[in-house]
Short mmCIF file of C-alpha atoms and ligand atoms in Angstrom, two decimals:
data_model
loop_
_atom_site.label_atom_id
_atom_site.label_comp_id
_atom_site.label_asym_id
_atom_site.label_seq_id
_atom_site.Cartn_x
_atom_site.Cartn_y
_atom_site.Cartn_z
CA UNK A 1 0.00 0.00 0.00
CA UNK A 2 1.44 3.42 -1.26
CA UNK A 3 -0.10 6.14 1.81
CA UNK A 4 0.60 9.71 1.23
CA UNK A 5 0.24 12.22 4.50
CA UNK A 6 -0.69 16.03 3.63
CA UNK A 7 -0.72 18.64 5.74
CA UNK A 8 0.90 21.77 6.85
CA UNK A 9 3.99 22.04 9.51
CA UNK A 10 3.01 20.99 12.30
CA UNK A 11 -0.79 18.77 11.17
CA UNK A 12 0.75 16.11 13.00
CA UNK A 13 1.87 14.17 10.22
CA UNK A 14 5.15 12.36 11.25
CA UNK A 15 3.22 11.47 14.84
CA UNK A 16 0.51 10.00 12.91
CA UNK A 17 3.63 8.42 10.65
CA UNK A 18 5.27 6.92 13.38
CA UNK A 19 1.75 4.92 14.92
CA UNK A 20 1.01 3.98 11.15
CA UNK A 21 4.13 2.62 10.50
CA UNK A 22 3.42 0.81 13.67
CA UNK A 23 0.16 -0.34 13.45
CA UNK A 24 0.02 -1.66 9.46
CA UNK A 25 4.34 -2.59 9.22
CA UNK A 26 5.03 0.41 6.41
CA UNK A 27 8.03 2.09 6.36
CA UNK A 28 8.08 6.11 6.79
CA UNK A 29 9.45 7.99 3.95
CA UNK A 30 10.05 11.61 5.30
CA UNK A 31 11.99 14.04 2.90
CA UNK A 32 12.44 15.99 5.52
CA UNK A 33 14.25 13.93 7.81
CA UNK A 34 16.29 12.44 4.94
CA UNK A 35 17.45 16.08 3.99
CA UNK A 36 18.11 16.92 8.07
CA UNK A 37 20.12 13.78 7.91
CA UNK A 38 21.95 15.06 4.57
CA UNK A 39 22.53 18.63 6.10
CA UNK A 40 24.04 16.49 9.27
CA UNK A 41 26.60 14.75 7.16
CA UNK A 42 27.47 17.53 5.34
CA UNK A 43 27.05 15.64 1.93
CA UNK A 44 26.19 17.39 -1.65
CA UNK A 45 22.62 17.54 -0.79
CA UNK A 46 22.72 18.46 2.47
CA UNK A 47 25.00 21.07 1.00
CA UNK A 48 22.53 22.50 -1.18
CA UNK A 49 19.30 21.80 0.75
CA UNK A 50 20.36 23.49 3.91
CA UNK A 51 19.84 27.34 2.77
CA UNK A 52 16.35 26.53 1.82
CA UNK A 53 15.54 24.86 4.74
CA UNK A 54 16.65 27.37 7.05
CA UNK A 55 14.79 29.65 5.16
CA UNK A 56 11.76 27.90 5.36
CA UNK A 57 11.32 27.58 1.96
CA UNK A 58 10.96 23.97 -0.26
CA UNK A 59 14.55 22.29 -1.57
CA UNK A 60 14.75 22.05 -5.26
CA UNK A 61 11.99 19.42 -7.09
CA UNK A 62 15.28 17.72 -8.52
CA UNK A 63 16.83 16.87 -5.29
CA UNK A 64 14.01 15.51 -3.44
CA UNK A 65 12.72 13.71 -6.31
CA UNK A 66 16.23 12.14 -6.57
CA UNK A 67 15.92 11.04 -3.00
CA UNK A 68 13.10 9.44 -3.11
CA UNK A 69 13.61 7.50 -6.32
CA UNK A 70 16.83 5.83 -4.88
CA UNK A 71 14.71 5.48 -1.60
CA UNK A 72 12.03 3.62 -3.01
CA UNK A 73 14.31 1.04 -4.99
CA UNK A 74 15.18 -0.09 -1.50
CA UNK A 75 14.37 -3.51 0.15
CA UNK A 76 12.07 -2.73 2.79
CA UNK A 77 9.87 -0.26 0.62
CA UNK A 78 8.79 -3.59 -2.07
CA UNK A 79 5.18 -3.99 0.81
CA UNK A 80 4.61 -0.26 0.12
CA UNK A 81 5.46 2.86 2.33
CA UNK A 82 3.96 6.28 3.68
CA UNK A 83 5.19 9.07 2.02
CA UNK A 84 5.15 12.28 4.96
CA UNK A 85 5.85 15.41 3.93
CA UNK A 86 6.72 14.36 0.22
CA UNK A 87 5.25 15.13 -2.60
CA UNK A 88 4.76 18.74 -1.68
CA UNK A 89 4.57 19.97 -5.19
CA UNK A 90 2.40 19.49 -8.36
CA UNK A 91 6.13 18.94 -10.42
CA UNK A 92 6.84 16.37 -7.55
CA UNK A 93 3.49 14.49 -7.49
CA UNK A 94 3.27 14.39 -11.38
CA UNK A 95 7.30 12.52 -10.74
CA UNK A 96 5.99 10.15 -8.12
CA UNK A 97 2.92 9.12 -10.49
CA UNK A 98 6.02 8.63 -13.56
CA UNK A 99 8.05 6.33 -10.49
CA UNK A 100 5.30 4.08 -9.31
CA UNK A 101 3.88 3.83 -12.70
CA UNK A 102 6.96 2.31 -14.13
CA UNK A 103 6.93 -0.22 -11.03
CA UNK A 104 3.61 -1.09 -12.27
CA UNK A 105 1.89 0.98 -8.85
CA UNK A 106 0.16 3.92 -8.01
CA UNK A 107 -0.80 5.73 -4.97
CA UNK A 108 -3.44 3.91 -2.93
CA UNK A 109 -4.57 7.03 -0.21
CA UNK A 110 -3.89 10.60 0.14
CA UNK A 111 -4.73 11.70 3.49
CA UNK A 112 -5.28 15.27 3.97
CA UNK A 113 -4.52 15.82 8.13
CA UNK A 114 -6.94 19.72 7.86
CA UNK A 115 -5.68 21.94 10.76
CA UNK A 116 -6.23 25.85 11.22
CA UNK A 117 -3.20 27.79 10.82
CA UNK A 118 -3.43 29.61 14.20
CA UNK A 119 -2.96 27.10 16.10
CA UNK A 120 0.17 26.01 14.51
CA UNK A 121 2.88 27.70 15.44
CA UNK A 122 2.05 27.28 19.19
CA UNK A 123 2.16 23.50 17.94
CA UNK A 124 5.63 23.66 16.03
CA UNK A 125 7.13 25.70 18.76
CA UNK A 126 7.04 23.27 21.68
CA UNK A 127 7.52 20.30 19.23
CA UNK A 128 10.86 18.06 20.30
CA UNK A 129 11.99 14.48 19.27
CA UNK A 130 14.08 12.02 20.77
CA UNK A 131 17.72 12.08 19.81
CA UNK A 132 17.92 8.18 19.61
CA UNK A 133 14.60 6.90 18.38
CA UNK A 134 13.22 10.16 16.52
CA UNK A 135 9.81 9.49 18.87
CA UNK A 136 8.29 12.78 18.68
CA UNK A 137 7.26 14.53 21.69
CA UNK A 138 5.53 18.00 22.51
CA UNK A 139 5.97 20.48 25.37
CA UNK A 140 1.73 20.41 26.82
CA UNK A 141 0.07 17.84 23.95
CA UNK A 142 2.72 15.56 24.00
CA UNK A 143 4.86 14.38 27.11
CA UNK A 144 6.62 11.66 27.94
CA UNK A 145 5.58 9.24 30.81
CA UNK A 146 8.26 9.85 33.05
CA UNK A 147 9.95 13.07 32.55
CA UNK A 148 13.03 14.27 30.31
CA UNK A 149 12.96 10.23 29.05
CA UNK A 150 12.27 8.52 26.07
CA UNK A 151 9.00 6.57 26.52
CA UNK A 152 10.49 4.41 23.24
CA UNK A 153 13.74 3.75 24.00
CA UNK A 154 14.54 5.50 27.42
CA UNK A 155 17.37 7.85 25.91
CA UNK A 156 16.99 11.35 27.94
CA UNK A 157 18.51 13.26 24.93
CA UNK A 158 16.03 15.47 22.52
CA UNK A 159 16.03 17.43 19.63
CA UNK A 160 14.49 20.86 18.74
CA UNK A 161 14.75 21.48 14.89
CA UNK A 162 16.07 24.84 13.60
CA UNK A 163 13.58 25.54 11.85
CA UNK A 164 11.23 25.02 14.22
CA UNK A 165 11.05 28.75 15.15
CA UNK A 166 8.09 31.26 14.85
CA UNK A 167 9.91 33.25 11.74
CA UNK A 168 10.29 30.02 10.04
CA UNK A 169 6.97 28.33 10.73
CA UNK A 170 5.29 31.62 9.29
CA UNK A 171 7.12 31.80 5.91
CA UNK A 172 6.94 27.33 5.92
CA UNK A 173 3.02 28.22 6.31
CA UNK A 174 3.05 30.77 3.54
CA UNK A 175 5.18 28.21 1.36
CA UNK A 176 2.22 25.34 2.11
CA UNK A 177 -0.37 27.32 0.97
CA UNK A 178 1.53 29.05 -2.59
CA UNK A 179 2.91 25.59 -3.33
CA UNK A 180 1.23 22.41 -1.59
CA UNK A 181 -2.28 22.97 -1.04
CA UNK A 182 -2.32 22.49 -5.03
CA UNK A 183 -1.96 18.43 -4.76
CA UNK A 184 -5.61 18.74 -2.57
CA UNK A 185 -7.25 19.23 -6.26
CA UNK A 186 -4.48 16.90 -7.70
CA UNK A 187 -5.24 14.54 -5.22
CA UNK A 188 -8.91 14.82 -5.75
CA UNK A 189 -9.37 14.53 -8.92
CA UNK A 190 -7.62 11.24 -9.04
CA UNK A 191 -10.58 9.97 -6.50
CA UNK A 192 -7.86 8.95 -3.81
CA UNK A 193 -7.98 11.96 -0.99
CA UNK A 194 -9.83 11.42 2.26
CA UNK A 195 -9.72 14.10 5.07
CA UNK A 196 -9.24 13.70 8.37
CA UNK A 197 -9.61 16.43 11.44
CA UNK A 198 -6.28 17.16 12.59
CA UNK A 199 -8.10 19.40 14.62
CA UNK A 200 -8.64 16.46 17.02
CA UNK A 201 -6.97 15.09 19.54
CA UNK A 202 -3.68 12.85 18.81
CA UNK A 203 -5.30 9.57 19.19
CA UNK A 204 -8.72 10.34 17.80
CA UNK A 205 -7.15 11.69 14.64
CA UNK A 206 -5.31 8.17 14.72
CA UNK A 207 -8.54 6.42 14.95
CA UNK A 208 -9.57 8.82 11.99
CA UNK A 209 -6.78 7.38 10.23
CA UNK A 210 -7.05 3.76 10.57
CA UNK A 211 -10.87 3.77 9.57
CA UNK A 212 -9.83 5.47 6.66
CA UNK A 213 -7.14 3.13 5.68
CA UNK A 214 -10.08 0.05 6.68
CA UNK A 215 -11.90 1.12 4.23
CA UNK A 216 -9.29 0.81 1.09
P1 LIG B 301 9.59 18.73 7.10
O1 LIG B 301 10.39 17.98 8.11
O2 LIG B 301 8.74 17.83 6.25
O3 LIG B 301 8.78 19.86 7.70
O4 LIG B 301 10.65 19.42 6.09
C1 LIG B 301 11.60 20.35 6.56
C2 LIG B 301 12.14 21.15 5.40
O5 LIG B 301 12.78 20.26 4.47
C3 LIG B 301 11.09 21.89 4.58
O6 LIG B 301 10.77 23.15 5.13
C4 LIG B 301 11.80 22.01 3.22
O7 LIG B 301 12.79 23.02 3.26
C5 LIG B 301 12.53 20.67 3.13
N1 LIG B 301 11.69 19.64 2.47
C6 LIG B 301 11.21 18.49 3.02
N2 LIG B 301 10.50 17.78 2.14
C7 LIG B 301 10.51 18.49 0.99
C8 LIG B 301 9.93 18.31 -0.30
N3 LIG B 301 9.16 17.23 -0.59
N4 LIG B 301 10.17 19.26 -1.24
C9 LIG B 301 10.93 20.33 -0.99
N5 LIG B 301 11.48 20.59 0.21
C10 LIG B 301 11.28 19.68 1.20
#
């Protein structure tokens, strides 16, 4: 099954990842963590994505398509993945279509996580993750059971993203809107996007999520 997550900074989508990923046994594709990773190595890509991402704006079509195409060819993507936070443009979607299509596949679900864009960057500011694990955490929605430790794998180091800043989430917003919210029609048109209410709280939206995916 080929799941795409869409959804502004901050919907919720790589939580939502994580218990999918979980619950059905698909892997997590997230451009975003694969260009972090990049920028963290200090490799070509990294090279080049970093002064986009810091700006909050999107990293070339080219070198996220790349990524993913030499992602996909990989062994543990052959029972189908969830695509979060990638495609995030029209140019990028059309690509995907081109990849799966000569693999003899095709998106299954696009699900559209709908949140308001006040409330986001009081989301995206007290977002953290683990340092080990990647479990992500928040500051009120989103604590761990014992405090300052990894409920996943008990590491007590965490992450705060960069870009994760109120300057940053406003232009990322603006960027969502000019460039992404385009693949809603896409999406539609092709009969495969469901919407869920991000709105809601973590685990109802999961529920949301897994009746969706019952019904394919
Ligand atoms: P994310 O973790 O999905 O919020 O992505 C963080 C940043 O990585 C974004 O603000 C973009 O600069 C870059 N990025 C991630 N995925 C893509 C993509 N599919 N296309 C272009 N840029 C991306």
């Amino acid at each position: 099954m080929i799941i795409v997550l869409l959804g502004p900074p901050g919907a919720g989508k790589g939580t939502q990842a994580q218990r999918i990923m979980d619950t059905k046994g698909l892997v997590q594709l997230s451009t975003g963590d694969m260009l972090r990773a990049a920028k963290k190595a200090g490799t070509e890509v990294g090279k080049k994505a970093k002064e986009f991402m810091d700006a909050g704006k999107l990293v070339t079509d080219e070198i996220v398509i790349g990524i993913i195409a030499d992602r996909i060819e990989e062994d543990d993507c052959k029972q189908g993945f969830l695509l979060d936070g990638f495609p995030r443009t029209v140019a990028q979607a059309e690509a995907l279509d081109e990849l799966l299509k000569n693999k003899g596949l095709h998106v299954d679900v696009v699900i559209e996580m709908k949140v308001n864009d006040e409330s986001l960057v009081d989301r995206i500011a007290g977002r953290y993750t683990c340092a080990e694990c990647n479990q992500g955490y928040h500051d009120t929605n989103l604590k761990p059971q014992q405090a300052d430790v990894c409920d996943s794998c008990g590491s007590t180091n965490f992450n705060r993203r960069s870009d994760d800043n109120r300057e940053t989430v406003i232009e990322r917003l603006a960027t969502y809107h000019a460039q992404t919210a385009p693949l809603l029609p896409f999406y539609e048109q092709k009969g495969v996007l469901r919407t869920v209410d991000g709105m809601a709280d973590i685990d109802d939206v999961t529920v949301q999520i897994n009746d969706v995916l019952n019904q394919l």
